Every structure is written in C-alpha cells, then in structure tokens.
Short mmCIF file of C-alpha atoms in Angstrom, two decimals:
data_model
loop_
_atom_site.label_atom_id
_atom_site.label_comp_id
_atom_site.label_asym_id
_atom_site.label_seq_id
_atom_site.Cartn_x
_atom_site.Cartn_y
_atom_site.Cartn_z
CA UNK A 1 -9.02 -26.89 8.73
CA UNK A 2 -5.90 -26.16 11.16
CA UNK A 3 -4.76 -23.13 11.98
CA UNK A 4 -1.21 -24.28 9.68
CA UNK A 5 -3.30 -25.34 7.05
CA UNK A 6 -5.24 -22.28 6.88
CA UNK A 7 -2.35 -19.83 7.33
CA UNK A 8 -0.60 -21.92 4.32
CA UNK A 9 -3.44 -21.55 2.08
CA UNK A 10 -4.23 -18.19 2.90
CA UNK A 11 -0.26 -17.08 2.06
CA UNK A 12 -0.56 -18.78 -1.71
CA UNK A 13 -3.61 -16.26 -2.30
CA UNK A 14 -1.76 -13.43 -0.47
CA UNK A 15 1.16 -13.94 -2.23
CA UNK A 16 -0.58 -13.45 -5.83
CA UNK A 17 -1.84 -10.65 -4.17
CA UNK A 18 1.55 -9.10 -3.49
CA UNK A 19 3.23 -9.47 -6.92
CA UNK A 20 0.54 -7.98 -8.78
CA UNK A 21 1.39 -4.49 -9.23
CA UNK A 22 -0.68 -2.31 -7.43
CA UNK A 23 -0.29 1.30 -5.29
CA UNK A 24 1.56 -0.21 -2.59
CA UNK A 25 4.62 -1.04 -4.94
CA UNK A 26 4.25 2.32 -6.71
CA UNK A 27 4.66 4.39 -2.93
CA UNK A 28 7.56 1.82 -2.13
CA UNK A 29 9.34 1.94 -5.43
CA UNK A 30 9.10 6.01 -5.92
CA UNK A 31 10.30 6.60 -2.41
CA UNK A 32 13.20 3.78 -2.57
CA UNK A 33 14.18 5.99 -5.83
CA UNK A 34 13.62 9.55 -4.17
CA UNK A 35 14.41 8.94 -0.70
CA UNK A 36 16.25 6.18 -0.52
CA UNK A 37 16.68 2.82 1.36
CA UNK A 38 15.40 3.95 4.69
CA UNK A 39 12.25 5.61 4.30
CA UNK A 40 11.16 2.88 1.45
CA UNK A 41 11.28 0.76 4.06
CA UNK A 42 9.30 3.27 6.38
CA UNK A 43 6.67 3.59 3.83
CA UNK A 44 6.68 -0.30 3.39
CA UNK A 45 6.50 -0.65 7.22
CA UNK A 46 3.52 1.58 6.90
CA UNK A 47 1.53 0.09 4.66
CA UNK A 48 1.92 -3.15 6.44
CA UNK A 49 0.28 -1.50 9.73
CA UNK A 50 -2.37 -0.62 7.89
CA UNK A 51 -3.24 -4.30 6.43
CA UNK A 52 -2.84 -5.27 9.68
CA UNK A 53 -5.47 -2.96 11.19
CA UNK A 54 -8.01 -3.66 8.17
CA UNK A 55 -6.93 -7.77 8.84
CA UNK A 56 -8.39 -7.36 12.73
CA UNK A 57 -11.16 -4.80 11.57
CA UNK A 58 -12.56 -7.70 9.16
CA UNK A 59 -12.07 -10.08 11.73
CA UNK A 60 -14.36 -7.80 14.51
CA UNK A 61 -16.73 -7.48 12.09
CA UNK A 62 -15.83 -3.75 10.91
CA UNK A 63 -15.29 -4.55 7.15
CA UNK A 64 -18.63 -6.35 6.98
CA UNK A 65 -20.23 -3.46 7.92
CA UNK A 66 -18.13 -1.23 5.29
CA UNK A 67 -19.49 -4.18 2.71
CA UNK A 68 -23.11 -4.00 4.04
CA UNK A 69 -23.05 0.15 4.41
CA UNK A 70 -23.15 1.76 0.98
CA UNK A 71 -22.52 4.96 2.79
CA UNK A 72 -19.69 4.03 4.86
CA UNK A 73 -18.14 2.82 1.85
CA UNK A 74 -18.67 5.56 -0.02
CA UNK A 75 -17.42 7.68 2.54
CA UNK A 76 -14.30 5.40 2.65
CA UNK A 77 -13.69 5.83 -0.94
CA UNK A 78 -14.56 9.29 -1.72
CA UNK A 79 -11.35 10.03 1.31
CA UNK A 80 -8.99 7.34 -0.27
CA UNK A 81 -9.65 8.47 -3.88
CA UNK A 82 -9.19 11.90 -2.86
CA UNK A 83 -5.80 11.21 -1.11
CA UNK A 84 -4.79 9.35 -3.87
CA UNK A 85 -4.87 11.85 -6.17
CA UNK A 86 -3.43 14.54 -3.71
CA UNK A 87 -0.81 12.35 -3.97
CA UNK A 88 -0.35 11.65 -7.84
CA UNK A 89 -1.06 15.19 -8.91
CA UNK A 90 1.51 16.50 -6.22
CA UNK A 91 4.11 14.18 -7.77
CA UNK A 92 2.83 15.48 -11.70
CA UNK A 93 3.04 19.09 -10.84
CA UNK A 94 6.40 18.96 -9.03
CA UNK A 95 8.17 17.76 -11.87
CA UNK A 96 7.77 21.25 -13.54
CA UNK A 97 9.05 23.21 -10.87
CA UNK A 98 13.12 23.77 -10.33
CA UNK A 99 14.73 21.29 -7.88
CA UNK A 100 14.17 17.56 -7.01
CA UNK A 101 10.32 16.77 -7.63
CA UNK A 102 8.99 15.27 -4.37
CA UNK A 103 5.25 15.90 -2.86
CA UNK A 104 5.11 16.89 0.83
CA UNK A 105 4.64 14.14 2.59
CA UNK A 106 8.07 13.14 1.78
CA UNK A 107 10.35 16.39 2.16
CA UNK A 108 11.43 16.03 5.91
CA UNK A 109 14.90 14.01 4.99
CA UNK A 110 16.07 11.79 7.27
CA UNK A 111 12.70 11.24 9.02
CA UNK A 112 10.58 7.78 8.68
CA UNK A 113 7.78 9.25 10.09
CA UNK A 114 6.06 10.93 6.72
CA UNK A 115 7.03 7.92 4.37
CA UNK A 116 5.30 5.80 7.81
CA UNK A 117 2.63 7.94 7.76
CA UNK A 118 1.97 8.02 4.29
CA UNK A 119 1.96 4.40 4.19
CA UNK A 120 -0.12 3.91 6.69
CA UNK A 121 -2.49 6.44 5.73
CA UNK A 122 -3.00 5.17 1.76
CA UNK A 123 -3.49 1.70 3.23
CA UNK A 124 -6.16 2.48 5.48
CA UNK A 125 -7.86 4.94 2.59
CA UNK A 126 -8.04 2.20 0.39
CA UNK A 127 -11.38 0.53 0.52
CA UNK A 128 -10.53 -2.12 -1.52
CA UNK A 129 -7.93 -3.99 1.03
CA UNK A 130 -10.85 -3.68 3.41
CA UNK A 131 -12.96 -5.86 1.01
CA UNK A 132 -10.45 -8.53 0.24
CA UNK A 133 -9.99 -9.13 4.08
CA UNK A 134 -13.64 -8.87 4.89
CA UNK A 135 -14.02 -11.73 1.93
CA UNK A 136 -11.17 -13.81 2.69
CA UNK A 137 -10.55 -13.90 6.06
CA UNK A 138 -14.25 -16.19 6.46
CA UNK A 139 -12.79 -18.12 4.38
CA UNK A 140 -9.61 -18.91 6.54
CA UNK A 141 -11.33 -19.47 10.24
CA UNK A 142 -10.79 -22.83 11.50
CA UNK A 143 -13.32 -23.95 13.92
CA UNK A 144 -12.68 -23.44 17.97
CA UNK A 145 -10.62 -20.66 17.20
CA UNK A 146 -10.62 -16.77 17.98
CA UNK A 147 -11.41 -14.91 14.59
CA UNK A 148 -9.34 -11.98 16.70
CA UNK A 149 -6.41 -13.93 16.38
CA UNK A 150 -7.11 -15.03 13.15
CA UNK A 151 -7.51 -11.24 12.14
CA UNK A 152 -4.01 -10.67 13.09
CA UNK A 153 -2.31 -13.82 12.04
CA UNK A 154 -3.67 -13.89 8.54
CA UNK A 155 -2.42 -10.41 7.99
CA UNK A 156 0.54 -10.64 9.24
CA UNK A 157 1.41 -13.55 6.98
CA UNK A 158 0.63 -11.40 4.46
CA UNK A 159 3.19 -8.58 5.45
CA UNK A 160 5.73 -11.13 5.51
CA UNK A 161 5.28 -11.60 1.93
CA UNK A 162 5.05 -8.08 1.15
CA UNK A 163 7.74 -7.10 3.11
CA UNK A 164 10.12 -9.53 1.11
CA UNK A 165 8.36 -7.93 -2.16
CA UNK A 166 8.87 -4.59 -0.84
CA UNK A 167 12.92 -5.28 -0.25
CA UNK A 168 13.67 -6.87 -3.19
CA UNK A 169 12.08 -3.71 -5.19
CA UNK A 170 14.28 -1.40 -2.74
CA UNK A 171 17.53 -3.57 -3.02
CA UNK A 172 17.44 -3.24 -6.47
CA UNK A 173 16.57 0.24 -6.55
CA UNK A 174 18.98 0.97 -4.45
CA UNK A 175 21.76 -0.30 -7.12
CA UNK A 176 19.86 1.84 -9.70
CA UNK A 177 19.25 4.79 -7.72
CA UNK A 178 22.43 6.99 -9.43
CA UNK A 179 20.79 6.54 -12.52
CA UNK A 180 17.20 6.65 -11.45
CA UNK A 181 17.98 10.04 -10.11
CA UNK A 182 19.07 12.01 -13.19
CA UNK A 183 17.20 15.52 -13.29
CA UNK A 184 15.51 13.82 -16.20
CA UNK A 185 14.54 10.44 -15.22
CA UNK A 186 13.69 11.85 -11.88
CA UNK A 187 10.90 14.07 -13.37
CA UNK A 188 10.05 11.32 -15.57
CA UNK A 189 9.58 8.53 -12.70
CA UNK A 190 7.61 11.04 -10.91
CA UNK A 191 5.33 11.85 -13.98
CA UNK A 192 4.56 8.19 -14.60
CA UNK A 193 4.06 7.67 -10.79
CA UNK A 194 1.75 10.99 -10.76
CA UNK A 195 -0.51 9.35 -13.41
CA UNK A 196 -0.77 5.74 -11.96
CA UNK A 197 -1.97 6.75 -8.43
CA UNK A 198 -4.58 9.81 -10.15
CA UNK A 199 -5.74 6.67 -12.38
CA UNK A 200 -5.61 4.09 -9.36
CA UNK A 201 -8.35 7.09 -7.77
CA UNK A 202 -10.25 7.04 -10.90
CA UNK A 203 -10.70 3.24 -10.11
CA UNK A 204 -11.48 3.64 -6.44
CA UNK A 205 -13.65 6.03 -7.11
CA UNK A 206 -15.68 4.18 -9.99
CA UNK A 207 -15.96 1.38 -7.90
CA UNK A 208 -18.81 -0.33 -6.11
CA UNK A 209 -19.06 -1.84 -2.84
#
C-alpha cells in the first residue's frame, strides 16, 4: 500500500465518520447558532487539534496503551464524561434563567479562545476518538514509512473532511440564525443540546475499553 492509496482509503472511512452525527457537530452547530460564524469555526478549529494530537498519540504508541490500560482508560473517561455533562447540564439549566442561555465557556464575545478551548478540550476528553485512531491508523501504515508521519497525515485528512462538514453546518446556520435565535427557540436548541451531550456522557461513561 502507498502512502496515496492509504490516505484515499483511510478518507472514505473518515468521511462516514464525519457525517454521522455525533458531539462534535452538536458543539459546532450550538455555537454557530449562539455565537455565531466566528467562534463555530473556533470551536471547529478546536476539535480538529485535538484529532490531530490523538492521530500522532496512536501513532507513538499512546492510544495502545489507553486500549491495553483499563485504568488509564477509565481515568480518560470518567474526565470526558464528566466534562461532558458539565457541559450539557450548563446548557439545560441556563435556559431557565433570564437572558440568552449560554454555559461559560462561551460568554467572552468576540474571543475564539473559549469556543478553541472548548473544542479542543471535549476532543481530547473523549476516549472514544482515541480508540478509533489507535484501531485504524495500523490499518493505514504502508511499509518503509514513519508511523509519525502517518499519525499526522491520516488525521489531518480527516480534519479536512470535518472542516468542510463543520462549514456547511455553520453556513447554513448562519442564514437561519435570526430565527434560530428567538427567546424561545434559543432555550429550546439549548435544552435539546443540554440532553444530547448529558446522554453522549451516559455513553462514555457505560462504555468499555
């Protein structure tokens, strides 16, 4: 296998990966709606650092050990279900209080940092990305060449794709935000979003390594 042939094969499994709903388009699409264009695109940018560090962790060997440490990964997702939930019940609670719902992490206006940050942070707490690189990326090695530079081209395919995902969702939030931001189906968005990410902790932290 060539390095083209295994970047190409590896993008048709990322991409199924991308379009399948999942946290990362939940952060993007409730900050696009809350925030707006710019720190979507923050959080997005964040969340792709973080695949990127897990990509070159599985490729020094780091996510095996997560795979082969039942503590480690416990550890991992005890933190990311924990977050998770910060996160989601933040959002949920918000939405009874007077003024705009909006946890936190996402108050300072104008800033990309905390959307960044927050991105970053929920895709390195997330156990379950580690996994899928630590399985896949084997799979994608050609021979004679440096898994390190594997670990960091294989990701970065992958952000390529989600970043594409990630700007279509804001684009077309972005023509809907007027509407999306109605006192009522502002608190609304916010409750739904509140409930996915508690339930997406409930799943992290049901799983097994």
């Amino acid at each position: 296998m060539s390095v083209p042939e295994a970047l190409l094969q590896f993008a048709m499994v990322a991409a199924l990966l991308t379009v399948i709903p999942g946290l990362d388009t939940v952060l993007v699409l409730r900050t696009a709606i809350s925030r707006g264009r710019g720190p979507a695109f923050a959080t997005a940018a964040g969340i792709c650092t973080g695949t990127v560090a897990w990509g070159v962790a599985a490729a020094l060997g780091a996510s095996a050990l997560l795979a082969a440490s039942e503590t480690a990964f416990t550890v991992l997702k005890i933190a990311g279900a924990c977050y998770m939930a910060f996160l989601g019940i933040s959002m949920f609670i918000r939405t009874f209080r007077r003024g705009p719902a909006m946890p936190t992490e996402l108050v300072a206006a104008g800033s990309a940092r905390a959307p960044f940050l927050t991105g970053v942070t929920t895709s390195l707490l997330n156990p379950k990305v580690g996994v899928f690189y630590m399985a896949m990326i084997p799979q994608f090695l050609p021979q004679d060449v440096p898994p390190l530079l594997m670990g960091v081209l294989l990701p970065l395919v992958h952000n390529v794709e989600g970043m594409l995902w990630f700007a279509g969702i804001i684009v077309a939030t972005h023509y809907a935000r007027r509407w999306l931001q109605s006192p009522a189906v502002g608190k609304a968005t916010d409750r739904i979003a509140g409930v996915v990410l508690v339930a997406f902790a409930a799943k992290i932290a049901a799983s097994k390594a």
